[in-house]
Short mmCIF file of C-alpha atoms in Angstrom, two decimals:
data_model
loop_
_atom_site.label_atom_id
_atom_site.label_comp_id
_atom_site.label_asym_id
_atom_site.label_seq_id
_atom_site.Cartn_x
_atom_site.Cartn_y
_atom_site.Cartn_z
CA MET B 20 -113.92 -222.23 -35.75
CA ILE B 21 -110.67 -220.24 -35.83
CA TYR B 22 -108.67 -223.40 -36.59
CA LEU B 23 -110.98 -224.26 -39.48
CA ILE B 24 -110.71 -220.74 -40.91
CA LEU B 25 -106.91 -220.85 -40.69
CA SER B 26 -106.88 -224.23 -42.43
CA ILE B 27 -109.07 -222.90 -45.25
CA LEU B 28 -106.88 -219.79 -45.68
CA SER B 29 -103.73 -221.94 -45.75
CA SER B 30 -105.25 -224.22 -48.39
CA MET B 31 -106.19 -221.19 -50.48
CA ALA B 32 -102.57 -220.03 -50.26
CA ILE B 33 -101.56 -223.43 -51.67
CA PHE B 34 -103.89 -222.77 -54.63
CA VAL B 35 -102.28 -219.36 -55.25
CA LEU B 36 -98.76 -220.82 -55.10
CA PHE B 37 -99.59 -223.54 -57.62
CA LYS B 38 -100.88 -220.84 -59.96
CA LEU B 39 -97.58 -218.98 -59.52
CA PHE B 40 -95.68 -222.19 -60.31
CA SER B 41 -97.19 -222.11 -63.78
CA LYS B 42 -96.56 -218.38 -64.23
CA PHE B 43 -92.88 -218.57 -63.25
CA LYS B 44 -92.31 -222.00 -64.86
CA ILE B 45 -91.39 -223.73 -61.59
CA ASN B 46 -90.61 -227.45 -61.69
CA THR B 47 -93.58 -228.80 -59.73
CA LEU B 48 -91.95 -232.03 -58.53
CA GLN B 49 -88.87 -230.22 -57.27
CA ALA B 50 -90.94 -227.60 -55.45
CA ILE B 51 -93.14 -230.34 -53.98
CA VAL B 52 -90.10 -232.14 -52.57
CA VAL B 53 -88.72 -228.91 -51.06
CA ASN B 54 -92.23 -228.39 -49.67
CA TYR B 55 -92.10 -231.77 -47.89
CA ALA B 56 -88.67 -230.98 -46.44
CA THR B 57 -89.95 -227.61 -45.22
CA ALA B 58 -93.12 -229.10 -43.72
CA PHE B 59 -90.99 -231.74 -41.99
CA THR B 60 -88.83 -228.98 -40.50
CA CYS B 61 -91.94 -227.09 -39.35
CA GLY B 62 -93.21 -230.20 -37.59
CA LEU B 63 -89.96 -230.64 -35.69
CA PHE B 64 -89.68 -226.93 -34.90
CA PHE B 65 -93.17 -226.68 -33.39
CA TYR B 66 -92.98 -230.00 -31.57
CA ASP B 67 -92.93 -229.14 -27.89
CA GLY B 68 -90.76 -231.87 -26.42
CA ILE B 69 -87.79 -234.17 -26.91
CA ILE B 70 -87.96 -236.72 -29.71
CA ARG B 71 -87.18 -240.12 -28.24
CA PRO B 72 -86.51 -243.45 -29.97
CA GLU B 73 -89.61 -244.82 -28.24
CA ILE B 74 -91.80 -243.15 -30.87
CA ILE B 75 -91.23 -246.21 -33.09
CA ASN B 76 -93.32 -248.17 -30.59
CA THR B 77 -96.31 -245.83 -30.79
CA ASP B 78 -99.47 -247.01 -32.51
CA TRP B 79 -99.23 -244.21 -35.09
CA PHE B 80 -95.58 -244.37 -36.20
CA VAL B 81 -95.98 -247.12 -38.83
CA VAL B 82 -99.16 -245.48 -40.10
CA ALA B 83 -97.32 -242.15 -40.47
CA ILE B 84 -94.59 -243.85 -42.52
CA ALA B 85 -97.20 -245.51 -44.75
CA LEU B 86 -98.93 -242.16 -45.22
CA GLY B 87 -95.61 -240.61 -46.26
CA PHE B 88 -95.37 -243.17 -49.07
CA LEU B 89 -99.02 -242.56 -49.97
CA PHE B 90 -98.53 -238.77 -50.10
CA ILE B 91 -95.86 -238.94 -52.79
CA ALA B 92 -97.64 -241.78 -54.63
CA ILE B 93 -100.91 -239.84 -54.88
CA PHE B 94 -98.99 -236.78 -56.05
CA ASN B 95 -97.64 -238.80 -58.98
CA VAL B 96 -101.11 -240.22 -59.68
CA MET B 97 -102.40 -236.65 -59.69
CA ALA B 98 -99.79 -235.67 -62.30
CA LEU B 99 -100.65 -238.68 -64.48
CA THR B 100 -104.38 -237.94 -64.17
CA ALA B 101 -103.81 -234.36 -65.33
CA GLN B 102 -101.89 -235.65 -68.37
CA LYS B 103 -104.35 -238.40 -69.32
CA ASN B 104 -107.72 -237.01 -68.22
CA GLY B 105 -107.29 -233.26 -67.81
CA LEU B 106 -107.12 -230.83 -64.91
CA SER B 107 -110.86 -230.90 -64.23
CA ALA B 108 -110.70 -234.66 -63.66
CA VAL B 109 -107.94 -234.08 -61.10
CA SER B 110 -109.94 -231.42 -59.29
CA VAL B 111 -113.20 -233.37 -59.28
CA ALA B 112 -111.62 -236.69 -58.21
CA SER B 113 -109.51 -235.21 -55.42
CA LYS B 114 -112.23 -232.94 -54.04
CA MET B 115 -115.11 -235.42 -54.30
CA SER B 116 -113.02 -237.84 -52.24
CA VAL B 117 -114.22 -235.90 -49.19
CA ILE B 118 -117.19 -238.28 -49.17
CA ILE B 119 -114.89 -241.02 -47.79
CA PRO B 120 -114.00 -239.29 -44.47
CA ILE B 121 -117.59 -238.03 -44.23
CA LEU B 122 -119.03 -241.54 -44.42
CA PHE B 123 -116.28 -242.80 -42.10
CA GLY B 124 -117.28 -240.24 -39.48
CA ILE B 125 -120.95 -241.10 -39.73
CA TYR B 126 -120.60 -244.89 -39.67
CA VAL B 127 -117.48 -245.39 -37.51
CA TYR B 128 -117.69 -242.44 -35.11
CA LYS B 129 -121.51 -242.63 -35.04
CA GLU B 130 -121.82 -238.94 -35.86
CA SER B 131 -125.20 -237.35 -36.47
CA ALA B 132 -126.85 -237.77 -39.85
CA GLY B 133 -129.99 -235.65 -39.63
CA PHE B 134 -132.05 -234.63 -42.64
CA ILE B 135 -130.69 -231.07 -42.81
CA LYS B 136 -127.10 -232.27 -42.50
CA ILE B 137 -127.55 -234.89 -45.25
CA ILE B 138 -129.09 -232.25 -47.54
CA GLY B 139 -126.11 -230.00 -46.78
CA ILE B 140 -123.62 -232.76 -47.62
CA VAL B 141 -125.40 -233.57 -50.89
CA LEU B 142 -125.42 -229.88 -51.84
CA ALA B 143 -121.72 -229.68 -50.92
CA LEU B 144 -120.84 -232.58 -53.24
CA ILE B 145 -122.81 -231.03 -56.09
CA ALA B 146 -121.12 -227.69 -55.38
CA VAL B 147 -117.65 -229.27 -55.43
CA TYR B 148 -118.37 -230.85 -58.81
CA LEU B 149 -119.83 -227.71 -60.38
CA THR B 150 -117.05 -225.41 -59.16
CA SER B 151 -114.33 -227.86 -60.23
CA ILE B 152 -115.26 -228.31 -63.89
CA LYS B 153 -113.73 -225.89 -66.36
CA GLN B 154 -115.05 -225.27 -69.86
CA ASN B 155 -111.61 -224.75 -71.38
CA ASP B 156 -110.18 -228.01 -70.02
CA ASP B 157 -110.13 -231.05 -72.29
CA THR B 158 -111.35 -233.58 -69.74
CA VAL B 159 -111.35 -237.18 -70.94
CA LEU B 160 -113.02 -239.47 -68.42
CA THR B 161 -113.12 -242.43 -70.80
CA ARG B 162 -109.35 -242.56 -71.16
CA ALA B 163 -107.38 -244.13 -68.28
CA ILE B 164 -110.48 -244.03 -66.09
CA TYR B 165 -108.62 -245.96 -63.41
CA LEU B 166 -106.42 -242.93 -62.67
CA PRO B 167 -109.21 -240.63 -61.38
CA LEU B 168 -110.57 -243.62 -59.44
CA ILE B 169 -107.19 -244.24 -57.77
CA LEU B 170 -106.88 -240.52 -57.04
CA PHE B 171 -110.39 -240.46 -55.54
CA ILE B 172 -109.74 -243.45 -53.26
CA GLY B 173 -106.18 -242.44 -52.35
CA SER B 174 -107.11 -238.87 -51.42
CA GLY B 175 -110.02 -240.12 -49.32
CA ILE B 176 -107.80 -242.63 -47.51
CA ILE B 177 -105.23 -239.93 -46.73
CA ASP B 178 -107.81 -237.56 -45.21
CA THR B 179 -109.49 -240.34 -43.24
CA SER B 180 -106.25 -241.90 -41.97
CA VAL B 181 -104.61 -238.62 -40.97
CA ASN B 182 -107.68 -237.72 -38.90
CA HIS B 183 -108.14 -241.19 -37.40
CA PHE B 184 -104.54 -241.92 -36.41
CA ALA B 185 -103.12 -238.49 -35.53
CA PRO B 186 -102.35 -238.41 -31.78
CA LYS B 187 -104.01 -235.52 -29.98
CA ASN B 188 -100.86 -234.44 -28.15
CA ASN B 189 -98.30 -235.18 -30.88
CA ILE B 190 -99.83 -233.72 -34.04
CA GLN B 191 -96.63 -231.84 -34.91
CA LEU B 192 -94.46 -234.94 -34.69
CA PHE B 193 -97.01 -237.08 -36.52
CA LEU B 194 -97.06 -234.65 -39.45
CA ALA B 195 -93.27 -234.34 -39.37
CA VAL B 196 -92.86 -238.10 -39.87
CA ILE B 197 -95.35 -238.11 -42.77
CA PHE B 198 -93.74 -235.16 -44.56
CA GLY B 199 -90.24 -236.45 -43.81
CA ILE B 200 -90.88 -239.84 -45.43
CA ALA B 201 -92.54 -238.19 -48.45
CA GLY B 202 -89.58 -235.83 -48.76
CA VAL B 203 -87.00 -238.64 -48.68
CA ILE B 204 -88.83 -240.55 -51.42
CA GLY B 205 -89.17 -237.35 -53.44
CA PHE B 206 -85.44 -236.63 -53.20
CA ILE B 207 -84.72 -240.15 -54.43
CA ILE B 208 -86.98 -239.58 -57.45
CA ILE B 209 -85.28 -236.25 -58.21
CA ALA B 210 -81.82 -237.84 -57.88
CA TYR B 211 -82.86 -240.61 -60.29
CA LYS B 212 -84.18 -238.15 -62.86
CA SER B 213 -81.05 -236.05 -62.49
CA LEU B 214 -78.68 -238.99 -63.05
CA ARG B 215 -80.60 -241.10 -65.57
CA LEU B 216 -82.74 -238.55 -67.38
CA ASN B 217 -80.37 -235.58 -67.13
CA GLN B 218 -82.99 -233.38 -65.43
CA HIS B 219 -81.10 -230.84 -63.36
CA PHE B 220 -82.38 -229.24 -60.19
CA LYS B 221 -83.57 -225.67 -60.65
CA PHE B 222 -82.71 -223.53 -57.65
CA LYS B 223 -85.62 -221.18 -58.24
CA SER B 224 -87.81 -224.08 -57.06
CA ILE B 225 -86.44 -223.65 -53.52
CA PRO B 226 -88.17 -220.41 -52.37
CA PHE B 227 -91.48 -221.50 -53.89
CA GLY B 228 -91.11 -224.92 -52.28
CA ILE B 229 -90.37 -223.37 -48.88
CA ALA B 230 -93.44 -221.13 -49.11
CA LEU B 231 -95.57 -224.10 -50.17
CA GLY B 232 -94.21 -226.21 -47.29
CA ILE B 233 -95.14 -223.61 -44.68
CA VAL B 234 -98.75 -223.18 -45.83
CA ASN B 235 -99.09 -226.93 -46.52
CA TYR B 236 -98.06 -227.75 -42.97
CA CYS B 237 -100.40 -225.08 -41.60
CA SER B 238 -103.36 -226.40 -43.61
CA MET B 239 -102.87 -229.91 -42.23
CA TYR B 240 -102.06 -228.81 -38.68
CA PHE B 241 -105.01 -226.42 -38.31
CA LEU B 242 -107.40 -228.93 -39.89
CA LEU B 243 -106.37 -231.57 -37.35
CA LYS B 244 -106.72 -229.03 -34.53
CA ALA B 245 -110.23 -228.19 -35.78
CA LEU B 246 -111.13 -231.87 -35.92
CA ARG B 247 -110.13 -232.24 -32.28
CA VAL B 248 -112.25 -229.41 -30.91
CA ASP B 249 -115.00 -230.79 -28.70
CA GLY B 250 -118.50 -230.35 -30.07
CA PHE B 251 -117.55 -230.48 -33.75
CA GLU B 252 -118.05 -233.60 -35.87
CA SER B 253 -115.47 -234.69 -38.43
CA SER B 254 -118.11 -235.18 -41.14
CA SER B 255 -119.16 -231.54 -40.77
CA ILE B 256 -115.59 -230.19 -40.53
CA PHE B 257 -114.42 -232.07 -43.65
CA THR B 258 -117.45 -230.94 -45.64
CA ILE B 259 -117.21 -227.28 -44.70
CA ASN B 260 -113.42 -227.23 -45.14
CA ASN B 261 -113.53 -228.86 -48.56
CA VAL B 262 -116.43 -226.95 -50.08
CA ALA B 263 -115.16 -223.61 -48.75
CA ILE B 264 -111.72 -224.19 -50.26
CA VAL B 265 -113.17 -225.07 -53.67
CA ALA B 266 -115.60 -222.13 -53.76
CA LEU B 267 -113.17 -219.50 -52.44
CA SER B 268 -110.32 -220.75 -54.66
CA THR B 269 -112.59 -220.33 -57.67
CA LEU B 270 -113.32 -216.74 -56.64
CA ILE B 271 -109.60 -216.07 -56.11
CA GLY B 272 -108.96 -217.41 -59.60
CA LEU B 273 -111.39 -214.80 -60.91
CA LEU B 274 -110.09 -211.88 -58.83
CA LEU B 275 -106.33 -212.47 -58.96
CA PHE B 276 -105.76 -214.49 -62.12
CA LYS B 277 -108.68 -213.26 -64.24
CA GLU B 278 -109.91 -216.81 -64.80
CA HIS B 279 -113.26 -217.34 -66.50
CA ILE B 280 -116.03 -218.58 -64.23
CA SER B 281 -118.84 -220.35 -66.02
CA LYS B 282 -122.51 -220.34 -65.07
CA ALA B 283 -122.04 -223.83 -63.60
CA ASN B 284 -119.18 -222.53 -61.44
CA TRP B 285 -121.36 -219.69 -60.11
CA ILE B 286 -124.16 -222.14 -59.31
CA GLY B 287 -121.58 -224.27 -57.48
CA ILE B 288 -120.46 -221.30 -55.40
CA VAL B 289 -124.06 -220.49 -54.42
CA LEU B 290 -124.72 -224.13 -53.51
CA ALA B 291 -121.47 -224.21 -51.52
CA THR B 292 -122.65 -221.26 -49.46
CA ALA B 293 -126.03 -222.92 -48.84
CA ALA B 294 -124.31 -226.19 -47.88
CA ILE B 295 -122.04 -224.47 -45.34
CA ILE B 296 -125.05 -222.72 -43.75
CA LEU B 297 -127.06 -225.96 -43.52
CA ILE B 298 -124.19 -228.03 -42.10
CA SER B 299 -123.26 -225.31 -39.62
CA PHE B 300 -126.72 -225.61 -38.09
#
């Protein structure tokens, strides 16, 4: 469980950093790209071995490249969804996508689906929804409805694919390739905006991007390590990880950033706790 706890803590740190982005007026795209470069560096640094050209012949290399493209694409979809549908739509669509790897684990890996576990998963999904909605956010689900749908499917595919294709002994290198490809594409986008749209790079994005890259890499790495511990099912790990992040991030928003928590949010937090207890058993 230590890997799962570390993954949850790392993901909560990501939440805090994104809040600081807004406070210090950090260019999100620029920080995200620096984050990918940092995460790529972390993957290479912690890889215990010599990188050989033969990795292009592995069964995961092409998938890792495709996931790199998908990472940056879903980030842009997330930004568009926030603009068109509101922040709550982004949170709900991205977090509810956990149902995709859950169902994949149950149907493809033939994981258990007992009554108590199913009840726990249902409670978890309700909890994710209730803790994600914000009363002061102008959410418009009828406008550009395809964007939350794309975000939902894309986020689910990323979680499922990363778990399914990550090699047990080369997790660091697998993640490095994904983050490296996403970083290259991101730098191209920044260069284009700098040359054509006269958007200059802000150097204060660098330290925030580096911090984000470290915790982002840790969240992915520790989640994959947790998923590979014998005796734990992916459907349970994904559910507990996701619902814990949403519930604890909401509480951090209250404690550190004085955010308002509605009655629905509190109900979601209680349901999240119940879901974690049920699924753990």
